[in-house]
Amino acid sequence: MPKKVGIEVSLAVSEAVCAADVDVIPAYPVTPQTHIVEHLSELVADGELDAEFMPVESEHSAMSACIGAAAVGARTFTATSAPGLALMHEIVFIAPSLRTPIVMVIANRALSGPISIWNDHSDIMAQRDCGWIQTFAENGQEVFDLIIHAFRVAEDPEVLLPMIVNMDGFTLSHVIEPIELLSASEVSQYLKPFEPQLVLDPKNPVTMGPVGVPELYTEARQQAESVLNGSKKVIVRAWKEFAKLYGRSYKPIETYRTEGAEVVLMTMGSVTETAMTAVDRMREKGIEVGLMRFRLWRPFPHEEFRRAVRGIKALAVVDRAISFGAQGGPVCSKVKSALYGAPYQPQVFGFISGLGGRDITVEMFKQMVKKAIRYAKKGEGPVYELIGVRER
Amino acid sequence: MAKVDAITGWRNLEIGCAITEPGSSRKLKTGDWRSQRPVTDYDKCIKCGLCWIYCPDMVYSPTRDGYFKWNGDYCKGCGICAHECPKDAITMIMEGE
């Protein structure tokens, strides 16, 4: 039986990657990197992990090397954050197009400017449409488990897509939490060796990444889109098998005290735990409020979402990034579009909060819920609003 | 006009649009966007082979009697052959004429 240990979440990420027995870790080792690859380089140097650690000259090169490694059939991992992810941007789109099942952890942080190193979701939202499977973790244990799950899903012959596991920078990445670490032998029951469908091999030559002329590009994109949407059943199945083996169960969308709720908060990532406290306190006072969280962000779980909102009067969607000029945040925009034409449509109110490392407190969640209740009664509210902005 | 015959439905594409068959680019006929095509006057041609040497798309191939035959499937109509021909034996003609 695995034992719980107190460990910094970044180090637990390295332990998960080690337990998954990866073969290649290309990474830019300097800031904005976390302790993840620092500890992985130690594990490789100490002989605890038999892998190639490639300290490359930039994140653009890191992702390029990841694609090369996965293309020869290596289990591949990398990690980055905000500006590092932005520098990867060009190559991030190529990985799913080549169907290379890389697993990447992103310690979510704000994009500059003004210069910020702190936590929000603006880095990943700028990569939202890149074609990777994307999950969001709430706590350290979930980060660990989602990494093991990510290798299983990404390498599934029906999927063969890269996968991003998002965890909040600092709030999770630099915090010590009690985490049950699975050993390599425990993980091996769940994660079989990677069996690539196509590999770069001089004895059996193939060309990966050829030009997509106008006559073929659309068809190639249809393949990428179809595989990503189809991956949801593999994602859910892999979570069910994870629960059978290790006892922790995960779903695309989690709900908390939504029974009979007038307003339901919608969150992603670690702020969910603060939101739970806010929900508990408001429930004690008789306010009918619940909470819903997206764990799976891409492919977006449309059916599960429409089922989950049935009977709910209003949603208060909390975004941790601004979609500039769109008048809202990316999560709220997606929620609204997912409800268009749905047989049951709750009212939706968008709130943007927790930008660039500012905490979202219990009081702020309460404020959002109260506003949403007021707007719902009136039947209208602002298109979106920022919570916690100082006016003077 | 060149006909593109390497084109297929998305379900038939290899994983990640990979190419698993060597030499398959022959099937993709790339000359369909040409606006002009070269025509050789064999009375002027001295069989020097400069059209064959200079063509960036290897559109010319030697024939048994020493001349060079043009293959329109891959010619983009750049006119380099006409420009290089020392005897002005190659003329660029507008497509459709």
PDB file of C-alpha atoms in Angstrom, chain A residues 16 19-21 75 147-153 155 184 186-194 245-246:
ATOM      1  CA  ALA A  16       5.399  10.583 -11.308  1.00  0.00           C
ATOM      2  CA  ALA A  19       7.465   6.082 -11.976  1.00  0.00           C
ATOM      3  CA  ALA A  20       6.172   6.251 -15.555  1.00  0.00           C
ATOM      4  CA  ASP A  21       9.699   5.244 -16.657  1.00  0.00           C
ATOM      5  CA  ARG A  75       8.255   7.890 -23.927  1.00  0.00           C
ATOM      6  CA  ILE A 147       0.445  12.566 -15.211  1.00  0.00           C
ATOM      7  CA  ILE A 148       0.239   8.765 -15.017  1.00  0.00           C
ATOM      8  CA  HIS A 149      -3.173   8.979 -16.713  1.00  0.00           C
ATOM      9  CA  ALA A 150      -1.765  11.301 -19.393  1.00  0.00           C
ATOM     10  CA  PHE A 151       0.886   8.798 -20.530  1.00  0.00           C
ATOM     11  CA  ARG A 152      -1.744   6.062 -20.681  1.00  0.00           C
ATOM     12  CA  VAL A 153      -4.155   8.146 -22.798  1.00  0.00           C
ATOM     13  CA  GLU A 155       0.055   6.561 -26.031  1.00  0.00           C
ATOM     14  CA  ALA A 184       7.280   2.296 -10.842  1.00  0.00           C
ATOM     15  CA  GLU A 186       2.638  -0.096  -9.204  1.00  0.00           C
ATOM     16  CA  VAL A 187       2.425   2.204 -12.218  1.00  0.00           C
ATOM     17  CA  SER A 188       3.537  -0.607 -14.556  1.00  0.00           C
ATOM     18  CA  GLN A 189       0.224  -2.400 -13.905  1.00  0.00           C
ATOM     19  CA  TYR A 190      -1.550   0.567 -15.468  1.00  0.00           C
ATOM     20  CA  LEU A 191       0.971   1.839 -17.963  1.00  0.00           C
ATOM     21  CA  LYS A 192       2.288  -0.693 -20.470  1.00  0.00           C
ATOM     22  CA  PRO A 193       5.399   0.058 -22.555  1.00  0.00           C
ATOM     23  CA  PHE A 194       4.797   2.567 -25.359  1.00  0.00           C
ATOM     24  CA  LEU A 245      -6.317  -0.048  -9.489  1.00  0.00           C
ATOM     25  CA  TYR A 246      -5.570   2.825  -7.152  1.00  0.00           C
TER      26      TYR A 246
END
